[in-house]
């Protein structure tokens, strides 16, 4: 199938290519994060959250709190000067709750005081009368006729369906049909830096909002609307971020800190404790996924029926897009005669679910990839061979019937792993107390937002006064090595050295609207921008240099350090060139990156996909039921690797997060209350849990591929969760239907199986 | 309110506060020392790691009354010390840092271990680091740093290789 050989970068070579991040020194020098920022005049903000998951607010009395020493402001919904609610697609989340609270921690009042202790004392003095309402704590009940409405419009927030082909005929052709219901957990982002930062005054009636965020320009617009200010008077500095993984994509407490700063005229710091962060932050959407899938006697997939129900909690945030992604990814990179896919998203009082690395896809990929293993076994085929047999052709339409960019990544991923020693070794055995098993998963994963999403971007490129080539973008650095990617991409496209480049990121005072740093898009968008800029930039800078030196433009080449002649001799350095040019004559390019959207008319559908396959080997302890992941081999087929350090980091970090989801991470609610509010009860993997990891890249893209590298931010979480689930099933025989796999369930199974 | 006197990064300091005020808050709010980070506040994540009398401690668990006469060193001081150079170097080279929020705490633990004589072996170092959580790296880069900084685990000798259970 693949005419060209695979362009494989083995793990060892990736390691050799991985140079230190350009911002490593700054991070090692403990440069402050937004939540670390201090100001001598700063007041301390604090939030009064609802103690109830669902209640009507009858009255709020702030009089006693206002009278306390050190208290500068006590604000409620009535003090919001502009728009009272916000949200990405649905404007449903109150800045401060006025009539009703919909989850524990929902902000009801805020305080600014001289000291944190005074702020806490003021919170304790605020009286709120609630009328407690019935808690909607389950998405199935939420959608029942007689359920209490969380929002006035009812509890069905969003639904999506896709039907294609003759289902009855496809099912009639099947020799094997497998039906099962799967559950995926509510996972916590557990970024180590909880939400925090400072709002300062700029001295001209404007505000400077400094909190880690993923989209400074959007935050600026929304904050201005809430504060009743012109957007030009709000500056958002959103970088660096102490971890996000999607969890800081939307505003959380910035509006509250900004309101306090506006009312008091003083800088205000606000930094959530871990338990407050757990209450207010978003989580991964828990999903119930029913799949019915069949293949014929030869093992060819014929049909899939999928029914997905997701719990979005109290507010929409990214919920509708997450559900759309679930429906789009549930059938995988495979081919069917017919599919019938349905997804529903329910409001409940169970906290708030939103964007999280893997974004709706990882939940359904777990279910699908379990289903593929079970069907392969029924059909008597090897799991890898079964998947290879059923891959959609590289130029087939996408999962929703949309036109997609041709891509052969899934086939290449399987092909490279076919001969991997982890796969060719025996895949399960028992050694006394321990059961060992090897599992495989294959995923494809969309890039960017679906059709109609914020897919466009602006990037500015210019020669600064000091001779640095500045790349200005609103993207933010949250650990992914954005800065390293900018250096590498700009240098290779513009002919200069990495040192000649200065990234300017994530600050609305200096950077354009690049759209969200999300959906694995930043590196891919920057790559496209630099491709677009290359010729134009080289021409402008050589012309400028030639004029100055009185030589022909084509005698100069943009190179490391400056313009050189064809023998490599430096003719003029970038600093000398910048110094000699009037500011207006220095090269400046504004790049507008068009949305990479499917030409098809399918809403929310994606155009660009990447792929990954992984093999996981686990050891299950028959005495304790506990799973130890020993080894993961992860192959990412995402096109050229831009930054080896960033790529490795995204693969390793996401893989362990997927492992967490498969083995230990779950945040259940009970009557609308989280059962853990800190890292002493919600456990994330430690160094002791980390497996040996082997990361491999396949760089091939189809010959005339116009977009280049696919995003690397998410796919590792997508692929490892199902691979580990399959490995546990292979080790024990236990039909894994629910993540994380609980030791008790394994023990029950092992004890009751002869 | 009570007054405690201790050494902070080699300087004598005194603080008047409630005896149960946390060292982490004292460092960040009173001294503007922000390298020790609040990650959990309950001793689970290691982001707030400092040394007290040269032993690693989670600053979120240490109350003011326990500081009298002690010596506290934070990452600001240790990062300026040549003793931490190999650790900082390994972290940068091996990609043991992504967002960097866990990095000061991690570097404090690693530097402490790296200074011990005899130096712990790889396995010991790795197990002593499981109190430093990192959500970004998947610990790949951290494991590679450990390989650079600590000697390989010696093979078990013949007489203690058997399981005595
Ligand atoms: S904040 Fe001290 S250990 Fe987490
Ligand atoms: S680098 Fe982000 S938590 Fe460790």
mmCIF file with all atom_site columns, N, CA and C in Angstrom, chain A residues 382 417-429 437-439 615 617:
data_model
loop_
_atom_site.group_PDB
_atom_site.id
_atom_site.type_symbol
_atom_site.label_atom_id
_atom_site.label_alt_id
_atom_site.label_comp_id
_atom_site.label_asym_id
_atom_site.label_entity_id
_atom_site.label_seq_id
_atom_site.pdbx_PDB_ins_code
_atom_site.Cartn_x
_atom_site.Cartn_y
_atom_site.Cartn_z
_atom_site.occupancy
_atom_site.B_iso_or_equiv
_atom_site.pdbx_formal_charge
_atom_site.auth_seq_id
_atom_site.auth_comp_id
_atom_site.auth_asym_id
_atom_site.auth_atom_id
_atom_site.pdbx_PDB_model_num
ATOM 1  N N  . UNK A 1 382 ? -5.528 -11.485 14.360 1.00 0.00 ? 382 UNK A N  1
ATOM 2  C CA . UNK A 1 382 ? -4.602 -10.729 15.195 1.00 0.00 ? 382 UNK A CA 1
ATOM 3  C C  . UNK A 1 382 ? -5.107 -9.281  15.292 1.00 0.00 ? 382 UNK A C  1
ATOM 4  N N  . UNK A 1 417 ? 4.829  -0.688  13.588 1.00 0.00 ? 417 UNK A N  1
ATOM 5  C CA . UNK A 1 417 ? 4.758  -1.430  14.858 1.00 0.00 ? 417 UNK A CA 1
ATOM 6  C C  . UNK A 1 417 ? 4.605  -2.941  14.665 1.00 0.00 ? 417 UNK A C  1
ATOM 7  N N  . UNK A 1 418 ? 4.209  -3.344  13.477 1.00 0.00 ? 418 UNK A N  1
ATOM 8  C CA . UNK A 1 418 ? 3.999  -4.774  13.193 1.00 0.00 ? 418 UNK A CA 1
ATOM 9  C C  . UNK A 1 418 ? 5.189  -5.634  13.603 1.00 0.00 ? 418 UNK A C  1
ATOM 10 N N  . UNK A 1 419 ? 6.391  -5.100  13.412 1.00 0.00 ? 419 UNK A N  1
ATOM 11 C CA . UNK A 1 419 ? 7.589  -5.901  13.702 1.00 0.00 ? 419 UNK A CA 1
ATOM 12 C C  . UNK A 1 419 ? 8.256  -5.485  15.016 1.00 0.00 ? 419 UNK A C  1
ATOM 13 N N  . UNK A 1 420 ? 7.581  -4.659  15.793 1.00 0.00 ? 420 UNK A N  1
ATOM 14 C CA . UNK A 1 420 ? 8.183  -4.212  17.056 1.00 0.00 ? 420 UNK A CA 1
ATOM 15 C C  . UNK A 1 420 ? 8.309  -5.393  18.020 1.00 0.00 ? 420 UNK A C  1
ATOM 16 N N  . UNK A 1 421 ? 9.460  -5.494  18.694 1.00 0.00 ? 421 UNK A N  1
ATOM 17 C CA . UNK A 1 421 ? 9.677  -6.645  19.599 1.00 0.00 ? 421 UNK A CA 1
ATOM 18 C C  . UNK A 1 421 ? 8.586  -6.801  20.664 1.00 0.00 ? 421 UNK A C  1
ATOM 19 N N  . UNK A 1 422 ? 8.004  -5.714  21.101 1.00 0.00 ? 422 UNK A N  1
ATOM 20 C CA . UNK A 1 422 ? 6.923  -5.847  22.088 1.00 0.00 ? 422 UNK A CA 1
ATOM 21 C C  . UNK A 1 422 ? 5.727  -6.567  21.476 1.00 0.00 ? 422 UNK A C  1
ATOM 22 N N  . UNK A 1 423 ? 5.541  -6.402  20.194 1.00 0.00 ? 423 UNK A N  1
ATOM 23 C CA . UNK A 1 423 ? 4.375  -6.989  19.543 1.00 0.00 ? 423 UNK A CA 1
ATOM 24 C C  . UNK A 1 423 ? 4.639  -8.419  19.081 1.00 0.00 ? 423 UNK A C  1
ATOM 25 N N  . UNK A 1 424 ? 5.876  -8.691  18.671 1.00 0.00 ? 424 UNK A N  1
ATOM 26 C CA . UNK A 1 424 ? 6.157  -10.040 18.160 1.00 0.00 ? 424 UNK A CA 1
ATOM 27 C C  . UNK A 1 424 ? 6.409  -11.032 19.305 1.00 0.00 ? 424 UNK A C  1
ATOM 28 N N  . UNK A 1 425 ? 6.685  -10.528 20.511 1.00 0.00 ? 425 UNK A N  1
ATOM 29 C CA . UNK A 1 425 ? 6.852  -11.428 21.666 1.00 0.00 ? 425 UNK A CA 1
ATOM 30 C C  . UNK A 1 425 ? 5.477  -11.975 22.062 1.00 0.00 ? 425 UNK A C  1
ATOM 31 N N  . UNK A 1 426 ? 5.451  -13.057 22.864 1.00 0.00 ? 426 UNK A N  1
ATOM 32 C CA . UNK A 1 426 ? 4.160  -13.563 23.347 1.00 0.00 ? 426 UNK A CA 1
ATOM 33 C C  . UNK A 1 426 ? 3.401  -12.450 24.066 1.00 0.00 ? 426 UNK A C  1
ATOM 34 N N  . UNK A 1 427 ? 2.083  -12.374 23.848 1.00 0.00 ? 427 UNK A N  1
ATOM 35 C CA . UNK A 1 427 ? 1.346  -11.200 24.318 1.00 0.00 ? 427 UNK A CA 1
ATOM 36 C C  . UNK A 1 427 ? 0.620  -11.386 25.638 1.00 0.00 ? 427 UNK A C  1
ATOM 37 N N  . UNK A 1 428 ? 0.655  -12.604 26.166 1.00 0.00 ? 428 UNK A N  1
ATOM 38 C CA . UNK A 1 428 ? 0.163  -12.718 27.534 1.00 0.00 ? 428 UNK A CA 1
ATOM 39 C C  . UNK A 1 428 ? 0.757  -13.960 28.173 1.00 0.00 ? 428 UNK A C  1
ATOM 40 N N  . UNK A 1 429 ? 1.081  -13.831 29.434 1.00 0.00 ? 429 UNK A N  1
ATOM 41 C CA . UNK A 1 429 ? 1.473  -15.017 30.194 1.00 0.00 ? 429 UNK A CA 1
ATOM 42 C C  . UNK A 1 429 ? 1.298  -14.734 31.675 1.00 0.00 ? 429 UNK A C  1
ATOM 43 N N  . UNK A 1 437 ? 0.444  -8.741  30.093 1.00 0.00 ? 437 UNK A N  1
ATOM 44 C CA . UNK A 1 437 ? -0.309 -8.654  28.847 1.00 0.00 ? 437 UNK A CA 1
ATOM 45 C C  . UNK A 1 437 ? 0.142  -7.482  27.997 1.00 0.00 ? 437 UNK A C  1
ATOM 46 N N  . UNK A 1 438 ? -0.031 -7.631  26.693 1.00 0.00 ? 438 UNK A N  1
ATOM 47 C CA . UNK A 1 438 ? 0.353  -6.587  25.743 1.00 0.00 ? 438 UNK A CA 1
ATOM 48 C C  . UNK A 1 438 ? -0.875 -6.171  24.940 1.00 0.00 ? 438 UNK A C  1
ATOM 49 N N  . UNK A 1 439 ? -1.092 -4.874  24.841 1.00 0.00 ? 439 UNK A N  1
ATOM 50 C CA . UNK A 1 439 ? -2.243 -4.365  24.093 1.00 0.00 ? 439 UNK A CA 1
ATOM 51 C C  . UNK A 1 439 ? -1.825 -3.312  23.093 1.00 0.00 ? 439 UNK A C  1
ATOM 52 N N  . UNK A 1 615 ? 1.763  0.429   21.651 1.00 0.00 ? 615 UNK A N  1
ATOM 53 C CA . UNK A 1 615 ? 1.731  -0.893  22.269 1.00 0.00 ? 615 UNK A CA 1
ATOM 54 C C  . UNK A 1 615 ? 2.072  -0.695  23.738 1.00 0.00 ? 615 UNK A C  1
ATOM 55 N N  . UNK A 1 617 ? 2.606  -2.702  27.523 1.00 0.00 ? 617 UNK A N  1
ATOM 56 C CA . UNK A 1 617 ? 2.757  -3.979  28.209 1.00 0.00 ? 617 UNK A CA 1
ATOM 57 C C  . UNK A 1 617 ? 2.529  -3.737  29.697 1.00 0.00 ? 617 UNK A C  1
#
